[in-house]
CSV table of C-alpha atoms and ligand atoms in Angstrom, one decimal:
chain,number,residue,atom,x,y,z
A,1,MET,CA,26.9,-9.2,15.2
A,2,VAL,CA,30.4,-9.7,16.2
A,3,THR,CA,31.2,-13.1,17.2
A,4,GLN,CA,33.6,-13.5,20.4
A,5,TYR,CA,36.3,-16.5,20.5
A,6,PHE,CA,37.2,-18.4,23.3
A,7,ARG,CA,40.1,-20.9,23.3
A,8,ILE,CA,39.5,-23.2,26.4
A,9,THR,CA,42.0,-26.1,26.7
A,10,ASP,CA,41.7,-26.3,30.7
A,11,PRO,CA,38.4,-25.5,32.2
A,12,GLU,CA,39.8,-26.0,35.7
A,13,THR,CA,42.2,-23.0,35.2
A,14,GLN,CA,40.5,-21.0,32.4
A,15,ARG,CA,37.6,-19.9,34.9
A,16,GLU,CA,36.9,-16.5,33.5
A,17,GLU,CA,36.7,-17.7,29.9
A,18,LEU,CA,34.3,-20.4,31.3
A,19,ALA,CA,32.0,-18.0,32.7
A,20,GLN,CA,31.8,-15.6,29.8
A,21,ALA,CA,30.8,-18.5,27.8
A,22,ALA,CA,28.4,-19.7,30.2
A,23,ALA,CA,27.1,-16.3,30.7
A,24,ILE,CA,26.3,-16.2,26.8
A,25,LEU,CA,24.3,-19.3,27.0
A,26,ARG,CA,22.5,-18.1,30.3
A,27,GLU,CA,21.6,-14.8,28.8
A,28,GLY,CA,19.9,-16.2,25.6
A,29,GLY,CA,22.6,-16.0,23.1
A,30,LEU,CA,24.1,-18.6,20.8
A,31,LEU,CA,27.3,-20.5,21.5
A,32,GLY,CA,29.0,-22.7,19.2
A,33,ILE,CA,30.6,-25.5,21.4
A,34,PRO,CA,33.0,-28.2,21.1
A,35,THR,CA,31.7,-31.7,21.4
A,36,GLU,CA,33.5,-35.2,20.8
A,37,THR,CA,31.3,-35.9,17.7
A,38,VAL,CA,31.0,-32.5,15.9
A,39,TYR,CA,30.7,-28.9,17.0
A,40,GLY,CA,27.4,-27.9,18.0
A,41,LEU,CA,25.3,-24.4,18.0
A,42,GLY,CA,23.9,-24.4,21.4
A,43,ALA,CA,21.4,-22.2,23.2
A,44,ASN,CA,19.6,-22.5,26.5
A,45,GLY,CA,17.3,-25.2,26.0
A,46,LEU,CA,14.5,-23.9,28.1
A,47,ASN,CA,14.5,-20.5,26.8
A,48,THR,CA,12.2,-20.6,23.5
A,49,ASP,CA,13.5,-17.3,21.9
A,50,ALA,CA,17.2,-18.4,22.2
A,51,VAL,CA,16.1,-21.8,20.9
A,52,ASN,CA,14.3,-20.0,17.9
A,53,ARG,CA,17.5,-18.2,17.3
A,54,ILE,CA,19.3,-21.4,16.4
A,55,PHE,CA,16.9,-22.0,13.6
A,56,LEU,CA,17.6,-18.6,12.2
A,57,ALA,CA,21.2,-18.7,12.4
A,58,LYS,CA,21.4,-22.2,10.5
A,59,GLY,CA,18.7,-21.7,8.1
A,60,ARG,CA,17.3,-24.8,9.6
A,61,PRO,CA,13.6,-25.9,9.0
A,62,GLN,CA,11.6,-25.4,11.9
A,63,ASP,CA,10.4,-29.1,12.0
A,64,ASN,CA,13.9,-30.5,12.7
A,65,PRO,CA,14.2,-30.8,16.3
A,66,LEU,CA,17.3,-30.5,18.4
A,67,ILE,CA,19.2,-32.4,20.8
A,68,LEU,CA,19.2,-31.3,24.7
A,69,HIS,CA,22.5,-31.8,26.1
A,70,ILE,CA,22.9,-32.5,29.9
A,71,PRO,CA,25.7,-33.1,32.3
A,72,GLY,CA,24.8,-36.3,33.0
A,73,PRO,CA,21.8,-39.1,33.6
A,74,ARG,CA,20.7,-37.3,36.8
A,75,TRP,CA,19.2,-34.6,34.6
A,76,LEU,CA,17.2,-37.2,32.5
A,77,SER,CA,14.3,-37.2,34.8
A,78,ARG,CA,14.1,-33.3,34.9
A,79,TYR,CA,13.3,-33.3,31.2
A,80,CYS,CA,11.7,-36.8,30.4
A,81,ARG,CA,9.2,-38.9,31.9
A,82,ASN,CA,8.6,-42.8,31.6
A,83,VAL,CA,12.3,-43.2,31.4
A,84,PRO,CA,12.6,-46.9,30.9
A,85,PRO,CA,15.3,-48.7,32.8
A,86,ALA,CA,17.3,-49.4,29.5
A,87,ALA,CA,18.0,-45.7,29.4
A,88,TYR,CA,19.8,-45.6,32.5
A,89,GLU,CA,21.6,-48.8,31.4
A,90,LEU,CA,22.8,-47.2,28.4
A,91,ALA,CA,23.6,-43.9,30.1
A,92,GLU,CA,25.6,-45.8,32.6
A,93,ARG,CA,27.6,-47.5,29.9
A,94,PHE,CA,28.0,-44.9,27.2
A,95,TRP,CA,27.6,-41.6,28.7
A,96,PRO,CA,29.5,-39.3,28.2
A,97,GLY,CA,29.4,-40.2,24.8
A,98,PRO,CA,28.1,-40.1,21.4
A,99,LEU,CA,24.5,-41.9,22.0
A,100,THR,CA,21.5,-39.7,21.8
A,101,MET,CA,18.3,-41.1,23.3
A,102,ILE,CA,14.6,-40.1,22.4
A,103,LEU,CA,12.4,-40.4,25.3
A,104,ARG,CA,9.0,-39.1,26.1
A,105,ARG,CA,9.5,-35.5,27.2
A,106,ARG,CA,8.3,-33.3,30.1
A,107,ALA,CA,6.1,-30.2,29.6
A,108,ASN,CA,8.9,-28.0,30.6
A,109,VAL,CA,10.8,-28.7,27.4
A,110,PRO,CA,9.8,-26.0,24.9
A,111,ASN,CA,8.1,-27.0,21.7
A,112,ALA,CA,10.8,-25.1,19.7
A,113,VAL,CA,13.2,-27.9,20.9
A,114,THR,CA,11.2,-30.9,19.9
A,115,ALA,CA,9.6,-29.3,17.0
A,116,GLY,CA,6.2,-30.1,18.7
A,117,LEU,CA,7.0,-33.7,19.1
A,118,ASP,CA,6.1,-35.4,22.5
A,119,THR,CA,9.5,-36.9,22.5
A,120,VAL,CA,13.0,-35.2,23.2
A,121,GLY,CA,16.4,-36.3,22.1
A,122,VAL,CA,18.9,-36.2,25.1
A,123,ARG,CA,22.5,-36.7,25.3
A,124,CYS,CA,25.7,-36.2,27.6
A,125,PRO,CA,28.6,-35.1,25.4
A,126,ASP,CA,32.2,-36.2,26.2
A,127,HIS,CA,33.9,-33.0,26.1
A,128,PRO,CA,35.3,-31.5,29.5
A,129,VAL,CA,35.2,-28.0,28.2
A,130,THR,CA,31.3,-28.3,27.2
A,131,LEU,CA,30.4,-30.4,30.1
A,132,ALA,CA,31.9,-27.8,32.2
A,133,ILE,CA,30.1,-24.7,30.3
A,134,ILE,CA,26.7,-26.8,30.8
A,135,ARG,CA,27.4,-27.1,34.7
A,136,GLU,CA,28.3,-23.4,35.1
A,137,ALA,CA,25.3,-22.3,32.9
A,138,GLY,CA,23.2,-24.4,34.8
A,139,VAL,CA,20.7,-25.2,32.2
A,140,PRO,CA,20.2,-27.9,29.5
A,141,VAL,CA,21.9,-26.8,26.1
A,142,ALA,CA,19.6,-27.3,23.1
A,143,ALA,CA,22.1,-28.0,20.0
A,144,PRO,CA,22.1,-29.2,16.6
A,145,SER,CA,25.3,-29.2,14.7
A,146,GLY,CA,26.9,-25.9,14.2
A,147,ASN,CA,26.9,-26.0,10.2
A,148,LEU,CA,24.6,-23.9,7.9
A,149,SER,CA,21.7,-25.9,7.2
A,150,GLY,CA,22.6,-28.6,4.7
A,151,ARG,CA,26.5,-28.3,4.8
A,152,PRO,CA,28.8,-30.8,6.3
A,153,SER,CA,28.9,-30.4,10.2
A,154,PRO,CA,32.0,-28.8,11.6
A,155,THR,CA,34.8,-30.9,13.2
A,156,CYS,CA,36.8,-28.0,14.1
A,157,ALA,CA,36.3,-24.4,15.3
A,158,ARG,CA,37.5,-23.2,12.1
A,159,HIS,CA,34.8,-25.0,10.4
A,160,MET,CA,32.4,-23.4,12.9
A,161,ALA,CA,33.7,-20.0,12.1
A,162,GLU,CA,33.5,-20.4,8.6
A,163,ASP,CA,29.7,-21.2,8.9
A,164,MET,CA,28.8,-18.9,11.7
A,165,ASP,CA,31.2,-15.9,11.9
A,166,GLY,CA,28.9,-12.9,12.5
A,167,ARG,CA,26.1,-14.8,12.9
A,168,ILE,CA,26.2,-16.1,16.4
A,169,ASP,CA,27.6,-14.6,19.8
A,170,GLY,CA,30.4,-16.7,20.6
A,171,ILE,CA,32.5,-19.9,19.4
A,172,VAL,CA,34.5,-22.0,21.8
A,173,ASP,CA,37.5,-23.7,20.2
A,174,GLY,CA,38.0,-26.8,22.3
A,175,GLY,CA,40.2,-28.5,19.6
A,176,PRO,CA,39.5,-31.0,16.8
A,177,CYS,CA,36.5,-33.5,17.5
A,178,GLN,CA,37.6,-36.9,18.6
A,179,VAL,CA,34.9,-38.8,17.0
A,180,GLY,CA,33.7,-36.8,13.8
A,181,VAL,CA,30.6,-38.0,13.1
A,182,GLU,CA,27.2,-37.1,14.8
A,183,SER,CA,25.7,-39.1,17.7
A,184,THR,CA,24.1,-42.3,17.3
A,185,ILE,CA,20.3,-41.6,17.6
A,186,LEU,CA,18.4,-44.3,19.4
A,187,ASP,CA,14.5,-44.1,19.9
A,188,LEU,CA,13.6,-45.9,23.3
A,189,THR,CA,9.9,-44.8,22.9
A,190,THR,CA,9.2,-48.0,20.8
A,191,PRO,CA,8.6,-51.5,21.8
A,192,ILE,CA,12.0,-52.5,20.2
A,193,PRO,CA,14.7,-49.8,20.4
A,194,ARG,CA,15.3,-48.2,16.9
A,195,LEU,CA,18.3,-46.7,15.2
A,196,LEU,CA,17.2,-43.8,13.6
A,197,ARG,CA,20.7,-42.4,12.9
A,198,PRO,CA,24.0,-44.3,13.0
A,199,GLY,CA,26.7,-42.2,14.6
A,200,GLY,CA,29.9,-42.2,16.8
A,201,LEU,CA,28.6,-45.2,18.9
A,202,PRO,CA,28.4,-48.5,16.8
A,203,LEU,CA,25.1,-50.2,16.4
A,204,GLU,CA,26.7,-53.4,17.6
A,205,ALA,CA,27.5,-51.9,21.1
A,206,LEU,CA,23.9,-51.0,21.6
A,207,GLU,CA,22.9,-54.5,20.4
A,208,GLU,CA,25.4,-55.9,23.2
A,209,VAL,CA,23.5,-53.9,25.7
A,210,LEU,CA,19.6,-54.2,24.4
A,211,GLY,CA,19.6,-57.5,22.2
A,212,GLU,CA,17.5,-56.6,19.4
A,213,VAL,CA,17.8,-53.3,18.0
A,214,ALA,CA,15.6,-52.1,14.8
A,215,VAL,CA,17.3,-50.3,12.1
A,216,ASP,CA,15.1,-47.6,10.5
A,217,LYS,CA,15.0,-47.9,6.8
A,218,ALA,CA,16.1,-44.3,6.1
A,219,VAL,CA,19.6,-45.4,7.6
A,220,THR,CA,20.5,-46.7,4.2
A,221,ALA,CA,17.9,-45.7,1.8
A,222,PRO,CA,16.4,-42.7,0.6
A,223,LEU,CA,12.8,-41.8,2.0
A,224,SER,CA,10.2,-42.3,-0.8
A,225,ALA,CA,8.0,-39.4,-1.9
A,226,GLY,CA,5.5,-38.4,0.7
A,227,GLU,CA,6.9,-41.0,3.3
A,228,LYS,CA,6.9,-39.5,6.9
A,229,PRO,CA,10.5,-39.8,8.5
A,230,ARG,CA,10.8,-40.9,12.2
A,231,ALA,CA,13.9,-38.5,12.8
A,232,PRO,CA,12.8,-35.4,11.2
A,233,GLY,CA,16.2,-34.5,10.3
A,234,MET,CA,16.2,-37.3,7.8
A,235,LYS,CA,14.3,-35.9,4.9
A,236,TYR,CA,16.6,-33.3,4.3
A,237,ARG,CA,19.4,-33.1,1.9
A,238,HIS,CA,22.6,-33.0,4.2
A,239,TYR,CA,26.2,-32.8,4.4
A,240,ALA,CA,26.6,-31.9,0.6
A,241,PRO,CA,29.5,-30.1,-0.9
A,242,LYS,CA,28.4,-27.9,-3.9
A,243,ALA,CA,29.4,-30.5,-6.7
A,244,PRO,CA,27.2,-33.5,-6.9
A,245,VAL,CA,28.8,-36.6,-5.3
A,246,THR,CA,28.5,-40.5,-6.5
A,247,VAL,CA,29.3,-42.9,-3.8
A,248,VAL,CA,30.9,-46.0,-5.0
A,249,THR,CA,30.4,-49.2,-2.7
A,250,GLY,CA,32.1,-52.8,-2.5
A,251,ASP,CA,35.8,-54.0,-2.6
A,252,SER,CA,37.9,-51.0,-2.5
A,253,ARG,CA,40.4,-52.2,-5.1
A,254,ARG,CA,37.3,-52.5,-7.5
A,255,THR,CA,35.8,-49.0,-6.4
A,256,ALA,CA,39.2,-47.4,-7.1
A,257,ARG,CA,39.4,-48.8,-10.6
A,258,TYR,CA,35.7,-47.9,-11.2
A,259,ILE,CA,36.6,-44.3,-10.2
A,260,ARG,CA,39.8,-44.1,-12.1
A,261,GLU,CA,37.9,-45.0,-15.3
A,262,ARG,CA,35.6,-42.2,-15.0
A,263,LEU,CA,38.0,-39.2,-14.3
A,264,GLY,CA,37.1,-36.2,-15.9
A,265,GLU,CA,38.7,-32.6,-16.3
A,266,ARG,CA,37.8,-31.4,-12.9
A,267,THR,CA,36.7,-34.6,-10.8
A,268,GLY,CA,37.2,-34.6,-7.0
A,269,VAL,CA,37.8,-38.0,-5.4
A,270,ILE,CA,37.4,-39.1,-1.7
A,271,CYS,CA,39.2,-42.2,-1.2
A,272,PHE,CA,41.1,-44.4,1.3
A,273,ASP,CA,45.0,-43.8,2.0
A,274,GLU,CA,46.0,-46.7,0.2
A,275,TYR,CA,44.6,-45.0,-3.1
A,276,ARG,CA,45.9,-41.8,-2.7
A,277,GLU,CA,48.0,-41.8,-5.6
A,278,ASP,CA,45.7,-43.5,-8.0
A,279,PHE,CA,43.9,-40.4,-9.4
A,280,PRO,CA,46.6,-38.1,-10.9
A,281,GLY,CA,45.1,-34.6,-11.9
A,282,CYS,CA,42.3,-34.9,-9.6
A,283,VAL,CA,41.5,-33.2,-6.2
A,284,VAL,CA,42.0,-36.0,-3.8
A,285,GLU,CA,40.6,-36.2,-0.2
A,286,ASP,CA,41.9,-39.3,1.7
A,287,ILE,CA,39.7,-40.2,4.7
A,288,GLY,CA,42.1,-42.7,6.3
A,289,SER,CA,43.1,-46.5,5.6
A,290,VAL,CA,40.6,-48.9,4.6
A,291,ALA,CA,40.8,-50.7,7.8
A,292,ASP,CA,40.6,-47.7,9.9
A,293,LYS,CA,37.1,-46.6,10.2
A,294,ALA,CA,37.5,-44.4,13.2
A,295,GLU,CA,39.9,-42.2,11.2
A,296,GLN,CA,37.4,-42.3,8.4
A,297,ALA,CA,34.7,-40.9,10.9
A,298,ARG,CA,37.1,-38.2,12.1
A,299,ARG,CA,38.2,-37.1,8.5
A,300,VAL,CA,34.8,-37.4,6.3
A,301,PHE,CA,33.3,-34.1,7.0
A,302,ASP,CA,36.6,-32.2,6.5
A,303,ALA,CA,36.8,-34.0,3.1
A,304,LEU,CA,33.4,-33.2,1.9
A,305,ARG,CA,34.1,-29.5,2.9
A,306,ALA,CA,37.4,-29.2,1.3
A,307,PHE,CA,36.1,-29.7,-2.3
A,308,ASP,CA,33.9,-26.2,-2.0
A,309,ASP,CA,37.2,-24.2,-2.1
A,310,THR,CA,38.0,-26.0,-5.5
A,311,ASP,CA,36.6,-26.0,-8.9
A,312,VAL,CA,35.5,-29.4,-9.2
A,313,THR,CA,32.2,-30.4,-11.0
A,314,ALA,CA,31.8,-34.0,-10.0
A,315,ILE,CA,33.0,-35.9,-6.9
A,316,PHE,CA,33.4,-39.8,-6.6
A,317,ALA,CA,33.7,-41.4,-3.0
A,318,GLN,CA,35.0,-44.7,-1.9
A,319,CYS,CA,32.7,-46.0,1.1
A,320,PRO,CA,33.6,-48.3,3.6
A,321,GLY,CA,31.4,-51.2,4.5
A,322,ASP,CA,28.6,-51.1,7.3
A,323,GLY,CA,30.4,-52.8,10.4
A,324,GLY,CA,31.3,-50.7,13.3
A,325,LEU,CA,31.6,-47.0,12.4
A,326,GLY,CA,31.4,-47.9,8.9
A,327,LEU,CA,27.7,-47.6,9.1
A,328,ALA,CA,27.7,-44.1,10.1
A,329,VAL,CA,30.6,-43.0,7.7
A,330,ALA,CA,28.7,-44.8,4.8
A,331,ASN,CA,25.4,-42.9,5.8
A,332,ARG,CA,27.1,-39.4,5.9
A,333,LEU,CA,28.7,-40.0,2.3
A,334,LYS,CA,25.6,-41.5,1.1
A,335,LYS,CA,23.4,-38.4,2.3
A,336,ALA,CA,25.9,-36.2,0.9
A,337,ALA,CA,25.4,-37.9,-2.5
A,338,GLY,CA,21.6,-37.6,-2.2
A,339,PHE,CA,21.7,-41.7,-2.3
A,340,GLN,CA,23.4,-41.5,-5.7
A,341,ILE,CA,24.9,-44.9,-5.2
A,342,VAL,CA,27.0,-47.4,-7.4
A,343,ASP,CA,27.1,-50.9,-5.7
A,344,LEU,CA,30.2,-52.8,-7.3
A,345,GLY,CA,29.7,-55.8,-4.6
A,346,GLU,CA,32.4,-57.6,-2.9
A,347,GLY,CA,35.0,-60.0,-4.1
A,348,ALA,CA,37.8,-59.4,-6.4
B,1,LIG,P1,21.8,-32.6,14.1
B,1,LIG,O1,22.9,-33.3,15.0
B,1,LIG,O2,22.3,-31.4,13.5
B,1,LIG,O3,21.3,-33.7,12.7
B,1,LIG,O4,20.5,-32.3,14.9
B,1,LIG,C1,19.8,-33.4,15.8
B,1,LIG,C2,19.4,-34.6,15.1
B,1,LIG,O5,18.4,-35.2,16.1
B,1,LIG,C3,18.3,-34.3,13.9
B,1,LIG,O6,18.4,-35.3,12.9
B,1,LIG,C4,16.8,-34.5,14.6
B,1,LIG,O7,16.0,-35.0,13.6
B,1,LIG,C5,17.3,-35.7,15.7
B,1,LIG,N1,16.0,-35.5,16.9
B,1,LIG,C6,16.2,-34.5,17.7
B,1,LIG,N2,14.8,-34.7,18.6
B,1,LIG,C7,14.5,-35.8,18.0
B,1,LIG,C8,13.2,-36.4,18.2
B,1,LIG,N3,12.3,-36.1,19.3
B,1,LIG,N4,12.7,-37.5,17.6
B,1,LIG,C9,13.6,-38.0,16.4
B,1,LIG,N5,14.7,-37.3,16.3
B,1,LIG,C10,15.0,-36.1,16.8
B,2,LIG,MG1,23.3,-31.5,11.7
């Protein structure tokens, strides 16, 4: 298959490109789409065959459901039932934006989208190009992240092409992703709303609106054998470069020292900018300064991807604390490490 490329910077004036991209979706094709979180692999969310093709192109396990992307809260009641007032309140506050809500689904949502669950994940992405494409297509767009299954999520069109060129009909380049980690997933079908995946919207922002939010255990710890995850995606190894990753948590000076003492011949290091010069002879990927978690979120997947073009045999990663976007960055690093974590604690 030949993949068609679109570079859309202004959906208002580039009507022709927009129409072509939307036609791919409407006609049942697969389209790489930019969002503020990561690039997605989209298909017409009402077309079972098209949705099934997403799983084939990614090599994604069939039991891992997709997110339905809609242009705004007015579409919620088309695909969801028993929508609680909290969902509208959250949509009002945080959409378009990096929040996916899990709600009861209506029967018109294909099983292929929800992996047979009676719930569906919905989100309104904050990207003018993709919003315009969805409106033009006139259908909800089912999409997971646009990487091959198990790989780090794509945060620019080049990553998307690395994984999907020749496998899908088109890729829309809408520039680099402004958030860089996937959406926060919140289950609103439980008595107390439950965070299933930390992401681009911090937990603290949800707590401000909702009061109590339960945090699923799988956010910070691996599932034990036979345990059933609440977000099916949680059980799969994720985001992983080819070389094994060890995450080192705790005070950044201590983690830098710990890593420095363990450098081998072909070691890769993910570090904060302040420590960039501390690992001579290593392949170093810096992800932003210690205090700038938004920058760390933007750069973490690119850093994880970069090692695959090198010959490193082991990777160490410094890791932010859990406040704000740190929870999402730490979660992605820990998942990339298969939860191989060394905790040095806080303090000097
Ligand atoms: P991705 O953004 O590539 O990780 O794909 C979508 C994510 O949403 C996966 O982790 C899914 O497990 C999760 N998801 C989608 N629908 C549901 C649902 N109904 N219940 C729980 N998790 C869901
Ligand atoms: Mg994904």
